[in-house]
Amino acid sequence: MFIFLLSFILWVWALADCLRNETDEGNTRLIWVIVIVFTYIVGAFLYYFIRQPKRVKEPGI
């Protein structure tokens, strides 16, 4: 039960972070939302490890 709760929290955090901070340039936000929603925890981990560090390094964001 504890693992399910942690995975749900990570999923919600990744989805909220994507919706708030991701640019809509080239449908990037839409693609990441679809990946996060349909792949649940795998999508959240992908977003966290692939996209978020890249977005943090981009200037002006």
C-alpha atoms as a printed R data frame, in Angstrom:
   type eleno elety resid chain resno      x      y       z
1  ATOM     1    CA   MET     A     1  0.000  0.000   0.000
2  ATOM     2    CA   PHE     A     2  2.857  2.359   0.844
3  ATOM     3    CA   ILE     A     3  4.499  1.822  -2.560
4  ATOM     4    CA   PHE     A     4  1.186  2.496  -4.321
5  ATOM     5    CA   LEU     A     5  0.793  5.749  -2.391
6  ATOM     6    CA   LEU     A     6  4.324  6.881  -3.241
7  ATOM     7    CA   SER     A     7  3.877  6.026  -6.906
8  ATOM     8    CA   PHE     A     8  0.573  7.918  -6.995
9  ATOM     9    CA   ILE     A     9  2.201 10.975  -5.403
10 ATOM    10    CA   LEU     A    10  5.041 10.860  -7.940
11 ATOM    11    CA   TRP     A    11  2.526 10.517 -10.774
12 ATOM    12    CA   VAL     A    12  0.458 13.499  -9.581
13 ATOM    13    CA   TRP     A    13  3.601 15.578  -9.058
14 ATOM    14    CA   ALA     A    14  4.914 14.806 -12.548
15 ATOM    15    CA   LEU     A    15  1.564 15.607 -14.138
16 ATOM    16    CA   ALA     A    16  1.197 18.879 -12.202
17 ATOM    17    CA   ASP     A    17  4.792 19.888 -12.960
18 ATOM    18    CA   CYS     A    18  4.288 19.190 -16.629
19 ATOM    19    CA   LEU     A    19  1.044 21.157 -16.796
20 ATOM    20    CA   ARG     A    20  2.488 24.147 -14.932
21 ATOM    21    CA   ASN     A    21  6.010 24.411 -16.307
22 ATOM    22    CA   GLU     A    22  6.203 22.737 -19.696
23 ATOM    23    CA   THR     A    23  6.061 24.989 -22.740
24 ATOM    24    CA   ASP     A    24  3.410 24.342 -25.360
25 ATOM    25    CA   GLU     A    25  5.932 24.889 -28.120
26 ATOM    26    CA   GLY     A    26  5.608 22.082 -30.664
27 ATOM    27    CA   ASN     A    27  2.947 20.324 -28.570
28 ATOM    28    CA   THR     A    28  5.585 19.303 -26.024
29 ATOM    29    CA   ARG     A    29  3.176 19.689 -23.112
30 ATOM    30    CA   LEU     A    30  0.467 17.616 -24.783
31 ATOM    31    CA   ILE     A    31  2.862 14.798 -25.637
32 ATOM    32    CA   TRP     A    32  4.279 14.632 -22.104
33 ATOM    33    CA   VAL     A    33  0.802 14.707 -20.547
34 ATOM    34    CA   ILE     A    34 -0.263 11.803 -22.755
35 ATOM    35    CA   VAL     A    35  2.882  9.850 -21.861
36 ATOM    36    CA   ILE     A    36  2.427 10.490 -18.127
37 ATOM    37    CA   VAL     A    37 -1.297  9.707 -18.075
38 ATOM    38    CA   PHE     A    38 -1.231  6.524 -20.152
39 ATOM    39    CA   THR     A    39  1.935  4.964 -18.785
40 ATOM    40    CA   TYR     A    40  1.341  5.949 -15.139
41 ATOM    41    CA   ILE     A    41  4.484  5.448 -13.046
42 ATOM    42    CA   VAL     A    42  6.757  4.676 -16.013
43 ATOM    43    CA   GLY     A    43  5.745  7.951 -17.660
44 ATOM    44    CA   ALA     A    44  6.310  9.867 -14.438
45 ATOM    45    CA   PHE     A    45  9.823  8.432 -14.122
46 ATOM    46    CA   LEU     A    46 10.558  9.179 -17.780
47 ATOM    47    CA   TYR     A    47  9.429 12.772 -17.334
48 ATOM    48    CA   TYR     A    48 11.417 13.160 -14.126
49 ATOM    49    CA   PHE     A    49 14.672 11.734 -15.464
50 ATOM    50    CA   ILE     A    50 14.544 12.863 -19.114
51 ATOM    51    CA   ARG     A    51 12.590 16.074 -19.499
52 ATOM    52    CA   GLN     A    52 12.830 17.919 -16.216
53 ATOM    53    CA   PRO     A    53 16.669 18.202 -16.065
54 ATOM    54    CA   LYS     A    54 16.690 19.317 -19.700
55 ATOM    55    CA   ARG     A    55 14.017 21.942 -19.005
56 ATOM    56    CA   VAL     A    56 15.887 23.257 -15.961
57 ATOM    57    CA   LYS     A    57 18.996 23.862 -18.101
58 ATOM    58    CA   GLU     A    58 17.049 25.817 -20.740
59 ATOM    59    CA   PRO     A    59 17.450 29.590 -20.395
60 ATOM    60    CA   GLY     A    60 14.515 31.645 -19.257
61 ATOM    61    CA   ILE     A    61 12.541 28.812 -17.677
